Amino acid sequence: MKLKEVFSISGKPGLFVIVSGNKMPFIVEQVDETKKRIPVFAKDRIVSLSDISIYTEEDDVPLGIVMEAIREKHAGAEVDEKAVCANANTLKEFMMTAYPSYDKDRVHNGDIKKLVKWYNILIKAGMETFIDKEEEVTAEA
């Protein structure tokens, strides 16, 4: 599974992959252990995780690069969501250790919570890397 194959749907919790995409509605399946399938219509806002970026002090950074930094800091293990999301200070401390150059004014606590939830969902689903080869070349340049 690649990050560009995983989607977030506005108003629906969790992450999804497209199972059937020939006609409307698309059929998507949750990435978590439930594997629940639901239809997605044209009115639903669906976004690939590879199209999402995080504000930093210099420029926007693709979500995959930030998630890869978290994976490296935690040795590929899940993040303790309850401890990290306990209060605003622990959320900010988590981001400072995971990706220190994030923009403290534009990245809100809710964004960090969602990042932690998504990271854990993808780690549980067996995702081993969050960066495609194309993103690696872009990040190094």
PDB file of C-alpha atoms in Angstrom:
ATOM      1  CA  MET A   1       0.000   0.000   0.000  1.00  0.00           C
ATOM      2  CA  LYS A   2       1.280   3.462  -0.900  1.00  0.00           C
ATOM      3  CA  LEU A   3       0.292   6.773   0.642  1.00  0.00           C
ATOM      4  CA  LYS A   4      -1.263   7.945  -2.646  1.00  0.00           C
ATOM      5  CA  GLU A   5      -3.684   4.978  -2.479  1.00  0.00           C
ATOM      6  CA  VAL A   6      -4.993   5.985   0.964  1.00  0.00           C
ATOM      7  CA  PHE A   7      -7.759   8.573   1.251  1.00  0.00           C
ATOM      8  CA  SER A   8      -9.432  10.740   3.843  1.00  0.00           C
ATOM      9  CA  ILE A   9     -13.107  11.527   3.369  1.00  0.00           C
ATOM     10  CA  SER A  10     -14.427  14.702   4.918  1.00  0.00           C
ATOM     11  CA  GLY A  11     -16.972  13.964   7.638  1.00  0.00           C
ATOM     12  CA  LYS A  12     -16.058  10.281   7.941  1.00  0.00           C
ATOM     13  CA  PRO A  13     -13.628   8.987  10.571  1.00  0.00           C
ATOM     14  CA  GLY A  14     -10.657   6.884   9.546  1.00  0.00           C
ATOM     15  CA  LEU A  15      -8.779   6.272   6.327  1.00  0.00           C
ATOM     16  CA  PHE A  16      -9.945   4.483   3.201  1.00  0.00           C
ATOM     17  CA  VAL A  17      -8.737   2.740   0.046  1.00  0.00           C
ATOM     18  CA  ILE A  18     -10.766   2.581  -3.163  1.00  0.00           C
ATOM     19  CA  VAL A  19     -12.052  -0.928  -3.849  1.00  0.00           C
ATOM     20  CA  SER A  20     -14.232  -0.232  -6.890  1.00  0.00           C
ATOM     21  CA  GLY A  21     -13.888   2.974  -8.842  1.00  0.00           C
ATOM     22  CA  ASN A  22     -15.451   2.357 -12.227  1.00  0.00           C
ATOM     23  CA  LYS A  23     -18.616   4.413 -11.740  1.00  0.00           C
ATOM     24  CA  MET A  24     -20.204   6.631  -9.140  1.00  0.00           C
ATOM     25  CA  PRO A  25     -20.496   5.834  -6.363  1.00  0.00           C
ATOM     26  CA  PHE A  26     -16.974   4.641  -5.614  1.00  0.00           C
ATOM     27  CA  ILE A  27     -16.778   1.842  -3.077  1.00  0.00           C
ATOM     28  CA  VAL A  28     -14.137   2.426  -0.419  1.00  0.00           C
ATOM     29  CA  GLU A  29     -12.904   0.203   2.380  1.00  0.00           C
ATOM     30  CA  GLN A  30     -11.653   1.358   5.763  1.00  0.00           C
ATOM     31  CA  VAL A  31      -7.954   0.748   6.327  1.00  0.00           C
ATOM     32  CA  ASP A  32      -8.507  -0.320   9.951  1.00  0.00           C
ATOM     33  CA  GLU A  33      -9.338  -3.815  11.203  1.00  0.00           C
ATOM     34  CA  THR A  34     -13.084  -3.449  10.475  1.00  0.00           C
ATOM     35  CA  LYS A  35     -12.555  -3.324   6.677  1.00  0.00           C
ATOM     36  CA  LYS A  36     -16.008  -1.748   6.456  1.00  0.00           C
ATOM     37  CA  ARG A  37     -17.052  -0.821   2.911  1.00  0.00           C
ATOM     38  CA  ILE A  38     -19.086   2.279   2.119  1.00  0.00           C
ATOM     39  CA  PRO A  39     -20.132   4.151  -1.037  1.00  0.00           C
ATOM     40  CA  VAL A  40     -18.597   7.549  -1.790  1.00  0.00           C
ATOM     41  CA  PHE A  41     -20.507   9.979  -3.980  1.00  0.00           C
ATOM     42  CA  ALA A  42     -19.420  13.001  -6.034  1.00  0.00           C
ATOM     43  CA  LYS A  43     -20.542  15.363  -3.247  1.00  0.00           C
ATOM     44  CA  ASP A  44     -18.115  13.777  -0.739  1.00  0.00           C
ATOM     45  CA  ARG A  45     -14.759  15.502  -0.374  1.00  0.00           C
ATOM     46  CA  ILE A  46     -12.129  12.821  -0.844  1.00  0.00           C
ATOM     47  CA  VAL A  47      -8.398  13.619  -0.555  1.00  0.00           C
ATOM     48  CA  SER A  48      -5.386  11.395  -1.083  1.00  0.00           C
ATOM     49  CA  LEU A  49      -2.921  11.511   1.817  1.00  0.00           C
ATOM     50  CA  SER A  50      -0.139  12.128  -0.702  1.00  0.00           C
ATOM     51  CA  ASP A  51      -1.823  15.453  -1.583  1.00  0.00           C
ATOM     52  CA  ILE A  52      -1.802  16.700   2.028  1.00  0.00           C
ATOM     53  CA  SER A  53       1.085  18.765   3.361  1.00  0.00           C
ATOM     54  CA  ILE A  54       2.145  20.153   6.729  1.00  0.00           C
ATOM     55  CA  TYR A  55       3.083  23.798   7.238  1.00  0.00           C
ATOM     56  CA  THR A  56       6.699  24.336   8.261  1.00  0.00           C
ATOM     57  CA  GLU A  57       8.715  27.463   8.989  1.00  0.00           C
ATOM     58  CA  GLU A  58      10.279  27.392   5.503  1.00  0.00           C
ATOM     59  CA  ASP A  59       7.785  25.725   3.174  1.00  0.00           C
ATOM     60  CA  ASP A  60       5.028  23.114   3.101  1.00  0.00           C
ATOM     61  CA  VAL A  61       6.231  19.515   3.509  1.00  0.00           C
ATOM     62  CA  PRO A  62       4.326  16.476   2.187  1.00  0.00           C
ATOM     63  CA  LEU A  63       2.533  14.453   4.861  1.00  0.00           C
ATOM     64  CA  GLY A  64       4.547  11.363   3.926  1.00  0.00           C
ATOM     65  CA  ILE A  65       7.825  13.020   4.895  1.00  0.00           C
ATOM     66  CA  VAL A  66       6.453  14.041   8.307  1.00  0.00           C
ATOM     67  CA  MET A  67       5.022  10.544   8.885  1.00  0.00           C
ATOM     68  CA  GLU A  68       8.347   8.999   7.888  1.00  0.00           C
ATOM     69  CA  ALA A  69      10.093  11.219  10.464  1.00  0.00           C
ATOM     70  CA  ILE A  70       7.619   9.993  13.112  1.00  0.00           C
ATOM     71  CA  ARG A  71       8.226   6.380  12.051  1.00  0.00           C
ATOM     72  CA  GLU A  72      11.988   6.839  12.404  1.00  0.00           C
ATOM     73  CA  LYS A  73      11.645   8.466  15.850  1.00  0.00           C
ATOM     74  CA  HIS A  74       9.405   5.633  17.077  1.00  0.00           C
ATOM     75  CA  ALA A  75      11.295   2.800  15.342  1.00  0.00           C
ATOM     76  CA  GLY A  76       8.246   1.857  13.268  1.00  0.00           C
ATOM     77  CA  ALA A  77       6.057   1.354  16.335  1.00  0.00           C
ATOM     78  CA  GLU A  78       2.683   2.905  17.072  1.00  0.00           C
ATOM     79  CA  VAL A  79       2.499   6.192  18.960  1.00  0.00           C
ATOM     80  CA  ASP A  80       0.773   6.190  22.361  1.00  0.00           C
ATOM     81  CA  GLU A  81      -2.252   8.190  21.224  1.00  0.00           C
ATOM     82  CA  LYS A  82      -3.722   8.709  24.702  1.00  0.00           C
ATOM     83  CA  ALA A  83      -0.466  10.102  26.086  1.00  0.00           C
ATOM     84  CA  VAL A  84       0.249  12.341  23.090  1.00  0.00           C
ATOM     85  CA  CYS A  85      -3.307  13.679  22.796  1.00  0.00           C
ATOM     86  CA  ALA A  86      -3.719  14.226  26.556  1.00  0.00           C
ATOM     87  CA  ASN A  87      -3.337  18.020  26.335  1.00  0.00           C
ATOM     88  CA  ALA A  88      -2.039  20.837  24.140  1.00  0.00           C
ATOM     89  CA  ASN A  89       1.465  20.727  25.633  1.00  0.00           C
ATOM     90  CA  THR A  90       1.983  17.027  24.914  1.00  0.00           C
ATOM     91  CA  LEU A  91       0.753  17.527  21.339  1.00  0.00           C
ATOM     92  CA  LYS A  92       3.254  20.330  20.755  1.00  0.00           C
ATOM     93  CA  GLU A  93       6.069  18.350  22.417  1.00  0.00           C
ATOM     94  CA  PHE A  94       5.293  15.398  20.155  1.00  0.00           C
ATOM     95  CA  MET A  95       5.533  17.556  17.021  1.00  0.00           C
ATOM     96  CA  MET A  96       8.713  19.251  18.258  1.00  0.00           C
ATOM     97  CA  THR A  97      10.429  15.881  18.643  1.00  0.00           C
ATOM     98  CA  ALA A  98       8.971  14.383  15.450  1.00  0.00           C
ATOM     99  CA  TYR A  99       9.387  17.355  13.095  1.00  0.00           C
ATOM    100  CA  PRO A 100      10.913  20.405  14.842  1.00  0.00           C
ATOM    101  CA  SER A 101      10.525  22.835  11.927  1.00  0.00           C
ATOM    102  CA  TYR A 102       6.710  22.599  11.819  1.00  0.00           C
ATOM    103  CA  ASP A 103       4.893  25.967  11.895  1.00  0.00           C
ATOM    104  CA  LYS A 104       3.633  26.360  15.458  1.00  0.00           C
ATOM    105  CA  ASP A 105       1.104  29.042  14.460  1.00  0.00           C
ATOM    106  CA  ARG A 106      -0.519  27.342  11.477  1.00  0.00           C
ATOM    107  CA  VAL A 107      -0.472  23.682  12.578  1.00  0.00           C
ATOM    108  CA  HIS A 108      -3.291  23.362  15.107  1.00  0.00           C
ATOM    109  CA  ASN A 109      -3.778  20.795  17.872  1.00  0.00           C
ATOM    110  CA  GLY A 110      -6.552  19.095  15.891  1.00  0.00           C
ATOM    111  CA  ASP A 111      -4.161  18.653  12.967  1.00  0.00           C
ATOM    112  CA  ILE A 112      -1.604  16.948  15.223  1.00  0.00           C
ATOM    113  CA  LYS A 113      -4.280  14.651  16.708  1.00  0.00           C
ATOM    114  CA  LYS A 114      -5.396  13.643  13.211  1.00  0.00           C
ATOM    115  CA  LEU A 115      -1.757  13.061  12.204  1.00  0.00           C
ATOM    116  CA  VAL A 116      -1.236  10.721  15.189  1.00  0.00           C
ATOM    117  CA  LYS A 117      -4.479   8.813  14.469  1.00  0.00           C
ATOM    118  CA  TRP A 118      -3.665   8.420  10.790  1.00  0.00           C
ATOM    119  CA  TYR A 119      -0.096   7.349  11.569  1.00  0.00           C
ATOM    120  CA  ASN A 120      -1.319   4.637  13.959  1.00  0.00           C
ATOM    121  CA  ILE A 121      -3.946   3.387  11.485  1.00  0.00           C
ATOM    122  CA  LEU A 122      -1.323   3.050   8.749  1.00  0.00           C
ATOM    123  CA  ILE A 123       1.234   1.366  11.020  1.00  0.00           C
ATOM    124  CA  LYS A 124      -1.426  -1.158  12.146  1.00  0.00           C
ATOM    125  CA  ALA A 125      -2.260  -1.778   8.476  1.00  0.00           C
ATOM    126  CA  GLY A 126       1.370  -2.742   7.874  1.00  0.00           C
ATOM    127  CA  MET A 127       2.667   0.306   6.037  1.00  0.00           C
ATOM    128  CA  GLU A 128       6.456   0.131   6.123  1.00  0.00           C
ATOM    129  CA  THR A 129       7.369   3.419   4.467  1.00  0.00           C
ATOM    130  CA  PHE A 130       5.483   6.642   3.906  1.00  0.00           C
ATOM    131  CA  ILE A 131       7.704   8.078   1.175  1.00  0.00           C
ATOM    132  CA  ASP A 132       7.548   7.080  -2.476  1.00  0.00           C
ATOM    133  CA  LYS A 133      10.773   7.160  -4.476  1.00  0.00           C
ATOM    134  CA  GLU A 134       9.596  10.357  -6.249  1.00  0.00           C
ATOM    135  CA  GLU A 135       9.059  12.138  -2.912  1.00  0.00           C
ATOM    136  CA  GLU A 136      12.530  11.069  -1.716  1.00  0.00           C
ATOM    137  CA  VAL A 137      14.140  12.750  -4.722  1.00  0.00           C
ATOM    138  CA  THR A 138      12.071  15.912  -4.123  1.00  0.00           C
ATOM    139  CA  ALA A 139      12.936  15.985  -0.410  1.00  0.00           C
ATOM    140  CA  GLU A 140      16.657  15.625  -1.077  1.00  0.00           C
ATOM    141  CA  ALA A 141      16.733  18.400  -3.718  1.00  0.00           C
TER     142      ALA A 141
END
